[in-house]
Amino acid sequence: VYKSPSEYLTPITNTFYPFSITLSEVETQISNLKPGKSVGPYSLPINILKIVTNVVSVPLASLFNISISSGVVPEKFKAANNILVHKKSHKFSNFSNYRFTSLLSIFNKILEKLISNRLLKFLEKESLFFNAQFGFRPKHSTNYAILIA
């Protein structure tokens, strides 16, 4: 049965405004980072960042809160190192065996994760997810989609 796209829309009365980021949230995000992962420009290596967490969490929380309240992401957070990553087959036989990837600042990744967490909580709280939305939702594996089909 065909449904109009407007039938899937839910009116909301509340608006999304992210509350302040706390030191413990910043520290938690830093502790969740995997050491040895590549980082982009204007970043610290993750293993170093983990060592100095208690020193950098205060200025980072402040910077993140200013970014949220002003709606402006620092320019240095947007910089990326673009690299080629080998996908398959022979390394030098075909250019299509490579893909580009961008390494962003680790600080940008932390900020994005903090905003994403807040947005997901808001969408869940307001019941704005379609009940058959499984991908990109915590605790809603795409395997569940098979079970309800």
Short mmCIF file of C-alpha atoms in Angstrom, two decimals:
data_model
loop_
_atom_site.label_atom_id
_atom_site.label_comp_id
_atom_site.label_asym_id
_atom_site.label_seq_id
_atom_site.Cartn_x
_atom_site.Cartn_y
_atom_site.Cartn_z
CA VAL A 1 0.00 0.00 0.00
CA TYR A 2 1.42 3.34 -1.07
CA LYS A 3 1.80 6.00 1.61
CA SER A 4 2.47 9.63 0.98
CA PRO A 5 5.83 10.81 2.36
CA SER A 6 3.98 13.32 4.55
CA GLU A 7 2.33 10.42 6.41
CA TYR A 8 5.75 9.53 7.82
CA LEU A 9 6.36 13.01 9.23
CA THR A 10 5.73 13.61 12.91
CA PRO A 11 5.08 17.14 14.13
CA ILE A 12 7.35 18.12 17.01
CA THR A 13 6.90 20.87 19.53
CA ASN A 14 10.37 20.77 21.07
CA THR A 15 13.46 22.06 19.35
CA PHE A 16 16.95 20.67 19.35
CA TYR A 17 19.46 22.76 21.24
CA PRO A 18 22.56 20.96 22.46
CA PHE A 19 23.33 21.51 26.13
CA SER A 20 26.85 22.28 27.30
CA ILE A 21 29.58 19.72 26.90
CA THR A 22 31.12 18.59 30.16
CA LEU A 23 34.71 17.70 31.02
CA SER A 24 33.74 14.11 31.72
CA GLU A 25 32.17 13.78 28.26
CA VAL A 26 35.35 15.03 26.60
CA GLU A 27 37.46 12.70 28.75
CA THR A 28 35.16 9.76 27.92
CA GLN A 29 35.42 10.44 24.18
CA ILE A 30 39.21 10.66 24.41
CA SER A 31 39.36 7.40 26.36
CA ASN A 32 37.19 5.70 23.68
CA LEU A 33 39.66 6.59 20.91
CA LYS A 34 41.70 3.69 19.55
CA PRO A 35 45.45 4.21 19.90
CA GLY A 36 47.48 3.89 16.73
CA LYS A 37 44.73 5.21 14.45
CA SER A 38 45.81 7.85 11.96
CA VAL A 39 44.90 11.44 12.73
CA GLY A 40 44.62 14.46 10.51
CA PRO A 41 46.33 17.83 10.62
CA TYR A 42 46.43 19.98 13.75
CA SER A 43 46.01 16.88 15.92
CA LEU A 44 47.89 15.04 18.60
CA PRO A 45 48.63 11.36 18.20
CA ILE A 46 45.93 9.45 20.10
CA ASN A 47 48.35 7.79 22.52
CA ILE A 48 49.73 11.25 23.48
CA LEU A 49 46.21 12.70 23.72
CA LYS A 50 45.26 9.93 26.16
CA ILE A 51 48.27 10.76 28.36
CA VAL A 52 47.42 14.49 28.53
CA THR A 53 43.64 14.07 28.75
CA ASN A 54 43.31 15.88 32.09
CA VAL A 55 45.30 18.84 30.71
CA VAL A 56 43.51 19.24 27.38
CA SER A 57 39.94 18.37 28.42
CA VAL A 58 39.28 21.80 30.00
CA PRO A 59 40.27 23.89 26.95
CA LEU A 60 38.64 21.40 24.58
CA ALA A 61 35.32 21.48 26.46
CA SER A 62 35.45 25.27 26.40
CA LEU A 63 36.29 25.37 22.68
CA PHE A 64 33.54 22.84 21.87
CA ASN A 65 30.95 24.83 23.84
CA ILE A 66 31.94 28.07 22.09
CA SER A 67 31.67 26.26 18.76
CA ILE A 68 28.19 24.97 19.60
CA SER A 69 26.88 28.29 20.93
CA SER A 70 28.28 30.30 18.01
CA GLY A 71 27.49 27.71 15.34
CA VAL A 72 31.02 28.02 13.99
CA VAL A 73 33.48 25.13 13.68
CA PRO A 74 37.14 26.23 13.93
CA GLU A 75 38.83 26.36 10.51
CA LYS A 76 41.68 24.11 11.69
CA PHE A 77 39.10 21.40 12.50
CA LYS A 78 38.00 21.37 8.86
CA ALA A 79 41.48 20.76 7.43
CA ALA A 80 42.16 17.24 6.18
CA ASN A 81 45.01 15.16 4.85
CA ASN A 82 43.79 13.36 1.74
CA ILE A 83 45.49 10.05 1.12
CA LEU A 84 45.16 7.11 -1.27
CA VAL A 85 44.32 3.75 0.29
CA HIS A 86 44.85 0.51 -1.61
CA LYS A 87 41.61 -1.50 -2.01
CA LYS A 88 42.39 -4.72 -3.85
CA SER A 89 44.40 -6.58 -6.45
CA HIS A 90 47.81 -5.46 -7.67
CA LYS A 91 49.01 -2.24 -6.15
CA PHE A 92 50.23 -0.51 -9.29
CA SER A 93 48.16 -2.10 -12.04
CA ASN A 94 45.09 0.13 -11.96
CA PHE A 95 44.20 3.46 -10.38
CA SER A 96 40.71 2.12 -9.57
CA ASN A 97 42.37 -0.21 -7.04
CA TYR A 98 42.70 2.82 -4.77
CA ARG A 99 40.26 5.05 -2.95
CA PHE A 100 40.72 8.46 -1.44
CA THR A 101 40.18 8.99 2.24
CA SER A 102 40.39 12.16 4.29
CA LEU A 103 42.04 12.22 7.69
CA LEU A 104 40.34 14.92 9.74
CA SER A 105 41.53 16.52 12.95
CA ILE A 106 41.00 14.24 15.93
CA PHE A 107 39.47 17.21 17.75
CA ASN A 108 36.86 17.53 14.99
CA LYS A 109 36.05 13.82 15.37
CA ILE A 110 35.51 14.29 19.11
CA LEU A 111 33.24 17.31 18.55
CA GLU A 112 31.23 15.45 15.89
CA LYS A 113 30.76 12.48 18.22
CA LEU A 114 29.54 14.72 21.05
CA ILE A 115 27.02 16.45 18.76
CA SER A 116 25.94 13.13 17.27
CA ASN A 117 25.26 11.70 20.74
CA ARG A 118 23.08 14.69 21.61
CA LEU A 119 21.18 14.53 18.33
CA LEU A 120 20.51 10.79 18.69
CA LYS A 121 19.22 11.29 22.25
CA PHE A 122 16.90 14.06 21.04
CA LEU A 123 15.56 11.97 18.15
CA GLU A 124 14.97 9.00 20.45
CA LYS A 125 13.33 11.15 23.14
CA GLU A 126 10.97 12.75 20.63
CA SER A 127 10.25 9.38 18.94
CA LEU A 128 11.32 10.79 15.58
CA PHE A 129 12.82 7.61 14.22
CA PHE A 130 10.66 5.52 11.92
CA ASN A 131 9.99 2.21 13.68
CA ALA A 132 11.69 0.30 10.84
CA GLN A 133 14.83 2.46 10.96
CA PHE A 134 17.63 0.08 11.91
CA GLY A 135 20.82 1.37 10.33
CA PHE A 136 22.86 4.03 12.13
CA ARG A 137 20.94 3.58 15.39
CA PRO A 138 22.43 2.26 18.59
CA LYS A 139 20.97 -1.10 19.68
CA HIS A 140 19.08 -1.44 16.37
CA SER A 141 21.15 -3.81 14.30
CA THR A 142 20.15 -4.37 10.69
CA ASN A 143 19.75 -8.01 11.71
CA TYR A 144 16.53 -6.96 13.44
CA ALA A 145 15.18 -5.80 10.07
CA ILE A 146 15.32 -9.41 8.90
CA LEU A 147 13.34 -10.55 11.92
CA ILE A 148 10.42 -8.17 11.33
CA ALA A 149 10.27 -8.68 7.56
#
